[in-house]
PDB file of C-alpha atoms in Angstrom:
ATOM      1  CA  MET A 738     -19.720  -6.979  13.807  1.00 63.00           C
ATOM      2  CA  SER A 739     -20.084  -3.866  11.670  1.00 83.00           C
ATOM      3  CA  VAL A 740     -19.461  -3.925   7.933  1.00 93.00           C
ATOM      4  CA  PRO A 741     -15.819  -3.000   7.172  1.00 96.00           C
ATOM      5  CA  VAL A 742     -15.200   0.335   5.492  1.00 96.00           C
ATOM      6  CA  LEU A 743     -12.876  -1.420   3.036  1.00 95.00           C
ATOM      7  CA  SER A 744     -12.626  -5.061   2.066  1.00 96.00           C
ATOM      8  CA  VAL A 745     -10.400  -6.215  -0.785  1.00 96.00           C
ATOM      9  CA  ARG A 746      -9.905  -9.834  -1.725  1.00 96.00           C
ATOM     10  CA  ASP A 747      -7.217 -11.271  -4.013  1.00 97.00           C
ATOM     11  CA  LEU A 748      -6.699  -8.027  -5.930  1.00 96.00           C
ATOM     12  CA  SER A 749      -4.388  -8.304  -8.908  1.00 97.00           C
ATOM     13  CA  LYS A 750      -3.407  -5.645 -11.417  1.00 97.00           C
ATOM     14  CA  VAL A 751      -1.521  -6.367 -14.625  1.00 96.00           C
ATOM     15  CA  TYR A 752      -0.370  -3.747 -17.095  1.00 93.00           C
ATOM     16  CA  GLY A 753       0.681  -4.480 -20.661  1.00 90.00           C
ATOM     17  CA  GLU A 754       0.763  -7.733 -22.600  1.00 88.00           C
ATOM     18  CA  GLY A 755       3.229 -10.441 -23.515  1.00 86.00           C
ATOM     19  CA  ASP A 756       6.837  -9.740 -22.574  1.00 86.00           C
ATOM     20  CA  ALA A 757       5.819  -6.224 -21.487  1.00 88.00           C
ATOM     21  CA  ARG A 758       3.400  -7.488 -18.800  1.00 91.00           C
ATOM     22  CA  VAL A 759       3.918  -5.888 -15.391  1.00 92.00           C
ATOM     23  CA  HIS A 760       2.280  -7.385 -12.298  1.00 93.00           C
ATOM     24  CA  ALA A 761       1.691  -4.311 -10.124  1.00 96.00           C
ATOM     25  CA  LEU A 762      -0.448  -6.185  -7.564  1.00 97.00           C
ATOM     26  CA  ARG A 763      -0.380  -9.910  -6.858  1.00 97.00           C
ATOM     27  CA  GLY A 764      -3.323 -11.214  -4.829  1.00 96.00           C
ATOM     28  CA  VAL A 765      -3.643  -8.431  -2.253  1.00 97.00           C
ATOM     29  CA  SER A 766      -6.244  -8.932   0.496  1.00 97.00           C
ATOM     30  CA  LEU A 767      -6.941  -6.234   3.077  1.00 96.00           C
ATOM     31  CA  THR A 768      -9.734  -5.303   5.488  1.00 97.00           C
ATOM     32  CA  VAL A 769     -10.053  -1.879   7.124  1.00 97.00           C
ATOM     33  CA  GLU A 770     -12.583  -1.514   9.922  1.00 96.00           C
ATOM     34  CA  ARG A 771     -14.383   1.697  10.831  1.00 96.00           C
ATOM     35  CA  GLY A 772     -12.178   4.004  12.893  1.00 96.00           C
ATOM     36  CA  ASP A 773      -8.908   2.406  11.846  1.00 97.00           C
ATOM     37  CA  TYR A 774      -5.807   4.373  10.803  1.00 97.00           C
ATOM     38  CA  VAL A 775      -3.680   2.443   8.308  1.00 98.00           C
ATOM     39  CA  ALA A 776      -0.370   3.414   6.719  1.00 97.00           C
ATOM     40  CA  ILE A 777       0.429   1.566   3.486  1.00 97.00           C
ATOM     41  CA  MET A 778       4.168   1.601   2.858  1.00 97.00           C
ATOM     42  CA  GLY A 779       6.499   0.401   0.139  1.00 93.00           C
ATOM     43  CA  ALA A 780       9.380   1.435  -2.058  1.00 91.00           C
ATOM     44  CA  SER A 781       8.914   2.771  -5.577  1.00 88.00           C
ATOM     45  CA  GLY A 782       7.458  -0.030  -7.703  1.00 89.00           C
ATOM     46  CA  SER A 783       6.007  -1.901  -4.714  1.00 94.00           C
ATOM     47  CA  GLY A 784       2.421  -1.418  -5.909  1.00 94.00           C
ATOM     48  CA  LYS A 785       1.288   1.064  -3.257  1.00 93.00           C
ATOM     49  CA  SER A 786       0.256   3.743  -5.778  1.00 91.00           C
ATOM     50  CA  THR A 787      -1.663   1.169  -7.828  1.00 94.00           C
ATOM     51  CA  LEU A 788      -3.430  -0.006  -4.673  1.00 95.00           C
ATOM     52  CA  MET A 789      -4.254   3.592  -3.738  1.00 93.00           C
ATOM     53  CA  ASN A 790      -5.789   4.211  -7.163  1.00 93.00           C
ATOM     54  CA  ILE A 791      -7.950   1.112  -6.836  1.00 94.00           C
ATOM     55  CA  LEU A 792      -9.013   1.942  -3.265  1.00 95.00           C
ATOM     56  CA  GLY A 793      -9.945   5.428  -4.468  1.00 93.00           C
ATOM     57  CA  CYS A 794     -11.994   4.000  -7.361  1.00 92.00           C
ATOM     58  CA  LEU A 795      -9.658   5.747  -9.810  1.00 90.00           C
ATOM     59  CA  ASP A 796      -8.603   2.442 -11.398  1.00 91.00           C
ATOM     60  CA  VAL A 797      -9.986  -1.087 -11.601  1.00 91.00           C
ATOM     61  CA  PRO A 798      -8.215  -4.338 -10.718  1.00 94.00           C
ATOM     62  CA  SER A 799      -7.486  -7.019 -13.300  1.00 95.00           C
ATOM     63  CA  SER A 800      -9.051  -9.538 -10.907  1.00 96.00           C
ATOM     64  CA  GLY A 801     -10.362  -9.741  -7.352  1.00 96.00           C
ATOM     65  CA  ARG A 802     -13.120  -7.957  -5.431  1.00 95.00           C
ATOM     66  CA  TYR A 803     -13.257  -4.583  -3.719  1.00 95.00           C
ATOM     67  CA  LEU A 804     -16.090  -3.563  -1.394  1.00 96.00           C
ATOM     68  CA  ILE A 805     -16.717  -0.179   0.250  1.00 96.00           C
ATOM     69  CA  GLU A 806     -19.079  -0.527   3.205  1.00 95.00           C
ATOM     70  CA  GLY A 807     -20.395  -3.723   1.654  1.00 94.00           C
ATOM     71  CA  THR A 808     -20.933  -2.292  -1.850  1.00 95.00           C
ATOM     72  CA  ASP A 809     -19.113  -4.236  -4.556  1.00 95.00           C
ATOM     73  CA  VAL A 810     -17.330  -1.523  -6.539  1.00 95.00           C
ATOM     74  CA  GLY A 811     -16.964  -3.819  -9.541  1.00 91.00           C
ATOM     75  CA  SER A 812     -20.748  -3.971  -9.951  1.00 92.00           C
ATOM     76  CA  LEU A 813     -21.192  -0.201 -10.365  1.00 93.00           C
ATOM     77  CA  ASP A 814     -21.591   1.687 -13.627  1.00 92.00           C
ATOM     78  CA  GLU A 815     -19.676   4.943 -14.173  1.00 91.00           C
ATOM     79  CA  ARG A 816     -22.440   7.168 -12.808  1.00 91.00           C
ATOM     80  CA  ARG A 817     -22.914   5.204  -9.593  1.00 93.00           C
ATOM     81  CA  LEU A 818     -19.150   4.902  -9.209  1.00 92.00           C
ATOM     82  CA  ALA A 819     -18.794   8.691  -9.421  1.00 90.00           C
ATOM     83  CA  VAL A 820     -21.514   9.124  -6.778  1.00 90.00           C
ATOM     84  CA  LEU A 821     -19.810   6.615  -4.463  1.00 93.00           C
ATOM     85  CA  ARG A 822     -16.444   8.321  -4.944  1.00 92.00           C
ATOM     86  CA  ASN A 823     -17.954  11.719  -4.104  1.00 89.00           C
ATOM     87  CA  ARG A 824     -19.874  10.573  -1.035  1.00 90.00           C
ATOM     88  CA  LYS A 825     -17.740   7.818   0.465  1.00 94.00           C
ATOM     89  CA  ILE A 826     -14.107   8.863  -0.157  1.00 95.00           C
ATOM     90  CA  GLY A 827     -12.257  12.036   0.769  1.00 95.00           C
ATOM     91  CA  PHE A 828      -8.964  12.448  -1.120  1.00 95.00           C
ATOM     92  CA  VAL A 829      -5.813  14.241   0.021  1.00 96.00           C
ATOM     93  CA  PHE A 830      -3.009  14.341  -2.558  1.00 92.00           C
ATOM     94  CA  GLN A 831       0.667  15.257  -2.306  1.00 91.00           C
ATOM     95  CA  SER A 832       0.228  18.118  -4.793  1.00 91.00           C
ATOM     96  CA  PHE A 833      -2.845  19.586  -2.974  1.00 93.00           C
ATOM     97  CA  ASN A 834      -4.893  19.771  -6.243  1.00 93.00           C
ATOM     98  CA  LEU A 835      -6.530  23.064  -5.307  1.00 96.00           C
ATOM     99  CA  ILE A 836      -8.155  25.201  -7.993  1.00 95.00           C
ATOM    100  CA  PRO A 837      -6.173  28.422  -8.627  1.00 95.00           C
ATOM    101  CA  ARG A 838      -8.040  31.745  -8.468  1.00 94.00           C
ATOM    102  CA  MET A 839     -10.659  30.185  -6.197  1.00 96.00           C
ATOM    103  CA  SER A 840     -10.720  30.995  -2.493  1.00 97.00           C
ATOM    104  CA  ALA A 841     -10.074  28.373   0.168  1.00 97.00           C
ATOM    105  CA  LEU A 842     -13.795  28.462   0.917  1.00 97.00           C
ATOM    106  CA  ALA A 843     -14.769  27.886  -2.717  1.00 97.00           C
ATOM    107  CA  ASN A 844     -12.273  25.016  -3.029  1.00 97.00           C
ATOM    108  CA  VAL A 845     -13.779  23.309   0.002  1.00 97.00           C
ATOM    109  CA  GLU A 846     -17.326  23.851  -1.275  1.00 96.00           C
ATOM    110  CA  LEU A 847     -16.541  22.236  -4.636  1.00 93.00           C
ATOM    111  CA  PRO A 848     -17.243  18.536  -3.876  1.00 91.00           C
ATOM    112  CA  MET A 849     -20.572  19.496  -2.301  1.00 93.00           C
ATOM    113  CA  ALA A 850     -21.511  21.451  -5.423  1.00 89.00           C
ATOM    114  CA  TYR A 851     -20.910  18.288  -7.462  1.00 83.00           C
ATOM    115  CA  GLY A 852     -23.000  16.391  -4.908  1.00 82.00           C
ATOM    116  CA  GLY A 853     -25.979  18.734  -5.274  1.00 84.00           C
ATOM    117  CA  VAL A 854     -25.808  20.319  -1.806  1.00 89.00           C
ATOM    118  CA  GLY A 855     -27.566  23.694  -1.566  1.00 93.00           C
ATOM    119  CA  ALA A 856     -25.543  26.925  -1.410  1.00 93.00           C
ATOM    120  CA  ALA A 857     -26.315  27.830   2.206  1.00 95.00           C
ATOM    121  CA  GLU A 858     -25.486  24.367   3.511  1.00 95.00           C
ATOM    122  CA  ARG A 859     -22.323  24.255   1.371  1.00 96.00           C
ATOM    123  CA  ARG A 860     -21.130  27.509   2.880  1.00 96.00           C
ATOM    124  CA  ALA A 861     -21.859  26.470   6.460  1.00 96.00           C
ATOM    125  CA  ARG A 862     -20.188  23.065   6.123  1.00 96.00           C
ATOM    126  CA  ALA A 863     -17.153  24.490   4.310  1.00 97.00           C
ATOM    127  CA  LEU A 864     -16.641  27.145   7.002  1.00 97.00           C
ATOM    128  CA  ALA A 865     -16.890  24.488   9.721  1.00 96.00           C
ATOM    129  CA  ALA A 866     -14.362  22.263   7.921  1.00 96.00           C
ATOM    130  CA  LEU A 867     -11.884  25.123   7.503  1.00 97.00           C
ATOM    131  CA  GLU A 868     -12.259  26.020  11.168  1.00 96.00           C
ATOM    132  CA  ARG A 869     -11.557  22.409  12.095  1.00 94.00           C
ATOM    133  CA  VAL A 870      -8.189  22.507  10.302  1.00 95.00           C
ATOM    134  CA  GLY A 871      -7.291  25.869  11.832  1.00 95.00           C
ATOM    135  CA  LEU A 872      -7.942  28.105   8.817  1.00 96.00           C
ATOM    136  CA  ALA A 873     -10.984  30.111   9.872  1.00 96.00           C
ATOM    137  CA  ASP A 874      -8.966  33.283   9.215  1.00 96.00           C
ATOM    138  CA  ARG A 875      -7.921  32.243   5.692  1.00 96.00           C
ATOM    139  CA  VAL A 876     -11.242  31.389   4.055  1.00 97.00           C
ATOM    140  CA  ARG A 877     -11.018  34.205   1.457  1.00 97.00           C
ATOM    141  CA  HIS A 878      -7.402  33.519   0.513  1.00 98.00           C
ATOM    142  CA  GLU A 879      -6.537  31.893  -2.835  1.00 97.00           C
ATOM    143  CA  PRO A 880      -3.976  29.047  -2.991  1.00 97.00           C
ATOM    144  CA  ASN A 881      -1.111  31.332  -4.085  1.00 96.00           C
ATOM    145  CA  GLU A 882      -1.705  33.400  -0.941  1.00 97.00           C
ATOM    146  CA  LEU A 883      -1.261  30.371   1.327  1.00 97.00           C
ATOM    147  CA  SER A 884       1.797  28.419   2.452  1.00 95.00           C
ATOM    148  CA  GLY A 885       2.202  24.787   1.415  1.00 95.00           C
ATOM    149  CA  GLY A 886       1.050  23.617   4.823  1.00 95.00           C
ATOM    150  CA  GLN A 887      -2.003  25.846   4.678  1.00 96.00           C
ATOM    151  CA  GLN A 888      -2.837  24.610   1.172  1.00 96.00           C
ATOM    152  CA  GLN A 889      -2.689  21.016   2.386  1.00 95.00           C
ATOM    153  CA  ARG A 890      -4.966  21.877   5.309  1.00 96.00           C
ATOM    154  CA  VAL A 891      -7.454  23.331   2.799  1.00 97.00           C
ATOM    155  CA  ALA A 892      -7.194  20.021   0.922  1.00 97.00           C
ATOM    156  CA  VAL A 893      -7.902  18.124   4.153  1.00 96.00           C
ATOM    157  CA  ALA A 894     -10.941  20.334   4.808  1.00 96.00           C
ATOM    158  CA  ARG A 895     -12.175  19.659   1.267  1.00 96.00           C
ATOM    159  CA  ALA A 896     -11.747  15.904   1.820  1.00 96.00           C
ATOM    160  CA  LEU A 897     -13.720  16.035   5.081  1.00 94.00           C
ATOM    161  CA  VAL A 898     -16.592  18.260   4.050  1.00 94.00           C
ATOM    162  CA  THR A 899     -18.737  15.499   2.532  1.00 91.00           C
ATOM    163  CA  ALA A 900     -18.386  13.403   5.734  1.00 91.00           C
ATOM    164  CA  PRO A 901     -16.859  10.485   3.801  1.00 94.00           C
ATOM    165  CA  SER A 902     -16.530   6.951   5.140  1.00 93.00           C
ATOM    166  CA  LEU A 903     -12.838   6.976   4.259  1.00 96.00           C
ATOM    167  CA  LEU A 904     -10.113   9.617   4.218  1.00 96.00           C
ATOM    168  CA  LEU A 905      -7.562   8.441   1.626  1.00 97.00           C
ATOM    169  CA  ALA A 906      -4.274  10.341   1.645  1.00 96.00           C
ATOM    170  CA  ASP A 907      -1.492   9.825  -0.925  1.00 94.00           C
ATOM    171  CA  GLU A 908       1.913  11.041   0.363  1.00 94.00           C
ATOM    172  CA  PRO A 909       0.122  14.024   1.977  1.00 95.00           C
ATOM    173  CA  THR A 910       3.290  15.458   3.538  1.00 94.00           C
ATOM    174  CA  GLY A 911       5.604  14.853   0.573  1.00 91.00           C
ATOM    175  CA  ASN A 912       5.745  18.548  -0.409  1.00 91.00           C
ATOM    176  CA  LEU A 913       5.775  20.004   3.108  1.00 94.00           C
ATOM    177  CA  ASP A 914       8.473  21.259   5.453  1.00 93.00           C
ATOM    178  CA  THR A 915       8.941  19.749   8.907  1.00 94.00           C
ATOM    179  CA  ALA A 916       6.643  22.164  10.745  1.00 94.00           C
ATOM    180  CA  SER A 917       3.838  21.868   8.184  1.00 94.00           C
ATOM    181  CA  THR A 918       4.200  18.071   8.196  1.00 95.00           C
ATOM    182  CA  ARG A 919       3.728  18.081  11.973  1.00 94.00           C
ATOM    183  CA  ASP A 920       0.634  20.292  11.689  1.00 94.00           C
ATOM    184  CA  VAL A 921      -1.018  18.085   9.062  1.00 95.00           C
ATOM    185  CA  LEU A 922      -0.238  14.853  10.918  1.00 96.00           C
ATOM    186  CA  GLU A 923      -1.674  16.322  14.125  1.00 95.00           C
ATOM    187  CA  ILE A 924      -4.905  17.004  12.232  1.00 95.00           C
ATOM    188  CA  PHE A 925      -4.982  13.395  10.988  1.00 96.00           C
ATOM    189  CA  ASP A 926      -4.381  12.155  14.544  1.00 95.00           C
ATOM    190  CA  GLU A 927      -7.238  14.264  15.888  1.00 94.00           C
ATOM    191  CA  LEU A 928      -9.565  13.191  13.090  1.00 94.00           C
ATOM    192  CA  ASN A 929      -8.869   9.542  13.804  1.00 95.00           C
ATOM    193  CA  VAL A 930      -9.447  10.020  17.544  1.00 94.00           C
ATOM    194  CA  SER A 931     -12.845  11.479  16.643  1.00 93.00           C
ATOM    195  CA  GLY A 932     -13.653   8.286  14.684  1.00 94.00           C
ATOM    196  CA  ARG A 933     -12.531   9.060  11.126  1.00 95.00           C
ATOM    197  CA  THR A 934     -11.207   6.087   9.126  1.00 97.00           C
ATOM    198  CA  ILE A 935      -7.888   6.958   7.483  1.00 97.00           C
ATOM    199  CA  VAL A 936      -5.688   5.166   4.959  1.00 97.00           C
ATOM    200  CA  ILE A 937      -2.436   6.958   4.194  1.00 97.00           C
ATOM    201  CA  ILE A 938       0.038   5.999   1.469  1.00 95.00           C
ATOM    202  CA  THR A 939       3.590   6.902   2.459  1.00 94.00           C
ATOM    203  CA  HIS A 940       7.227   5.864   2.206  1.00 90.00           C
ATOM    204  CA  GLU A 941       8.208   7.871   5.292  1.00 92.00           C
ATOM    205  CA  ASP A 942       8.602   6.035   8.608  1.00 93.00           C
ATOM    206  CA  ASP A 943       7.919   9.157  10.688  1.00 93.00           C
ATOM    207  CA  VAL A 944       4.559   9.570   8.926  1.00 95.00           C
ATOM    208  CA  ALA A 945       3.648   5.890   9.343  1.00 95.00           C
ATOM    209  CA  GLU A 946       4.397   6.143  13.081  1.00 95.00           C
ATOM    210  CA  HIS A 947       1.156   8.081  13.499  1.00 96.00           C
ATOM    211  CA  ALA A 948      -0.973   5.183  12.209  1.00 97.00           C
ATOM    212  CA  LYS A 949      -2.463   2.407  14.320  1.00 96.00           C
ATOM    213  CA  ARG A 950      -1.488  -0.166  11.738  1.00 97.00           C
ATOM    214  CA  VAL A 951       1.261  -0.459   9.108  1.00 97.00           C
ATOM    215  CA  VAL A 952       0.884  -2.535   5.929  1.00 97.00           C
ATOM    216  CA  ARG A 953       4.036  -3.079   3.854  1.00 97.00           C
ATOM    217  CA  LEU A 954       4.051  -3.956   0.165  1.00 97.00           C
ATOM    218  CA  VAL A 955       6.929  -5.543  -1.754  1.00 97.00           C
ATOM    219  CA  ASP A 956       6.600  -6.453  -5.437  1.00 96.00           C
ATOM    220  CA  GLY A 957       2.821  -6.187  -5.351  1.00 96.00           C
ATOM    221  CA  ARG A 958       2.327  -8.382  -2.275  1.00 97.00           C
ATOM    222  CA  ILE A 959       1.606  -7.592   1.364  1.00 97.00           C
ATOM    223  CA  VAL A 960       4.630  -8.832   3.318  1.00 97.00           C
ATOM    224  CA  ASP A 961       3.773  -7.327   6.721  1.00 97.00           C
ATOM    225  CA  ASP A 962       0.572  -6.126   8.423  1.00 97.00           C
ATOM    226  CA  ARG A 963       0.930  -5.155  12.062  1.00 96.00           C
ATOM    227  CA  ARG A 964      -0.550  -3.012  14.802  1.00 95.00           C
ATOM    228  CA  GLN A 965       1.660  -0.499  16.575  1.00 92.00           C
ATOM    229  CA  ALA A 966       1.674   1.767  19.628  1.00 83.00           C
ATOM    230  CA  PRO A 967       0.840   5.474  19.216  1.00 67.00           C
ATOM    231  CA  ALA A 968       3.617   7.835  18.148  1.00 66.00           C
ATOM    232  CA  GLU A 969       5.171   9.780  21.012  1.00 65.00           C
ATOM    233  CA  GLY A 970       3.239  13.008  21.462  1.00 59.00           C
ATOM    234  CA  ALA A 971       0.191  11.806  19.515  1.00 59.00           C
ATOM    235  CA  PRO A 972      -3.214  12.312  21.170  1.00 58.00           C
ATOM    236  CA  PRO A 973      -4.893   9.342  22.892  1.00 57.00           C
ATOM    237  CA  ARG A 974      -6.554   7.030  20.404  1.00 52.00           C
ATOM    238  CA  ALA A 975     -10.145   6.007  20.402  1.00 48.00           C
ATOM    239  CA  ARG A 976     -10.707   2.272  20.353  1.00 44.00           C
ATOM    240  CA  THR A 977     -11.176   0.898  16.850  1.00 42.00           C
ATOM    241  CA  PRO A 978     -14.740  -0.504  16.862  1.00 40.00           C
ATOM    242  CA  GLU A 979     -13.872  -3.893  15.391  1.00 39.00           C
ATOM    243  CA  VAL A 980     -16.264  -5.829  17.621  1.00 33.00           C
ATOM    244  CA  PRO A 981     -19.388  -4.745  19.475  1.00 34.00           C
ATOM    245  CA  ALA A 982     -18.711  -3.590  23.030  1.00 29.00           C
TER     246      ALA A 982
END
């Protein structure tokens, strides 16, 4: 069996002290295999944002272990953690997080610049990523010249361009209209069919319907973890390679 992309064991996160202590996560365990597509759901205060921050190596748990492709995140110093974050995780945020006054192309090139990729290769990979999300004709446009849906597709291209092990999306359709939401979710569906591992944080049932698996959090605990059939109209899904064929 291949090494899971994500493996968390007994994760807990406590904020504050004394009477002000808040238990955001309470012994969460979760495994995500390569090629899976997982929606993590929960109401406000359920712990899903805290879990997302830990999975994205943006926060550390109070206790428990977290491994990315077998690497224990807790054993890494800040420099190695930054390298892992850059190479292994592609982020898509609700607010797009694009750099103003930089073209779509330059925004997509940015993580590769941090990773030390040469200029010619950066350009070629960024152009290919933008073409993949349907924006080959918008590469010179700045964020304020793009619609919300187009900005989010630039963000998806930026997340993909380093060929990460995991695409981690936090409420990626929260600021989009219905048509743009459909476009972005179709891209996620196609990426997963091609083998990309996706974890999406959402409170919207129609977004979670696109995932292969839905994990529900209540009060910092996983209360449900189930597989589901593809959403109507979604492309055929590749088999999740959980066991050798």
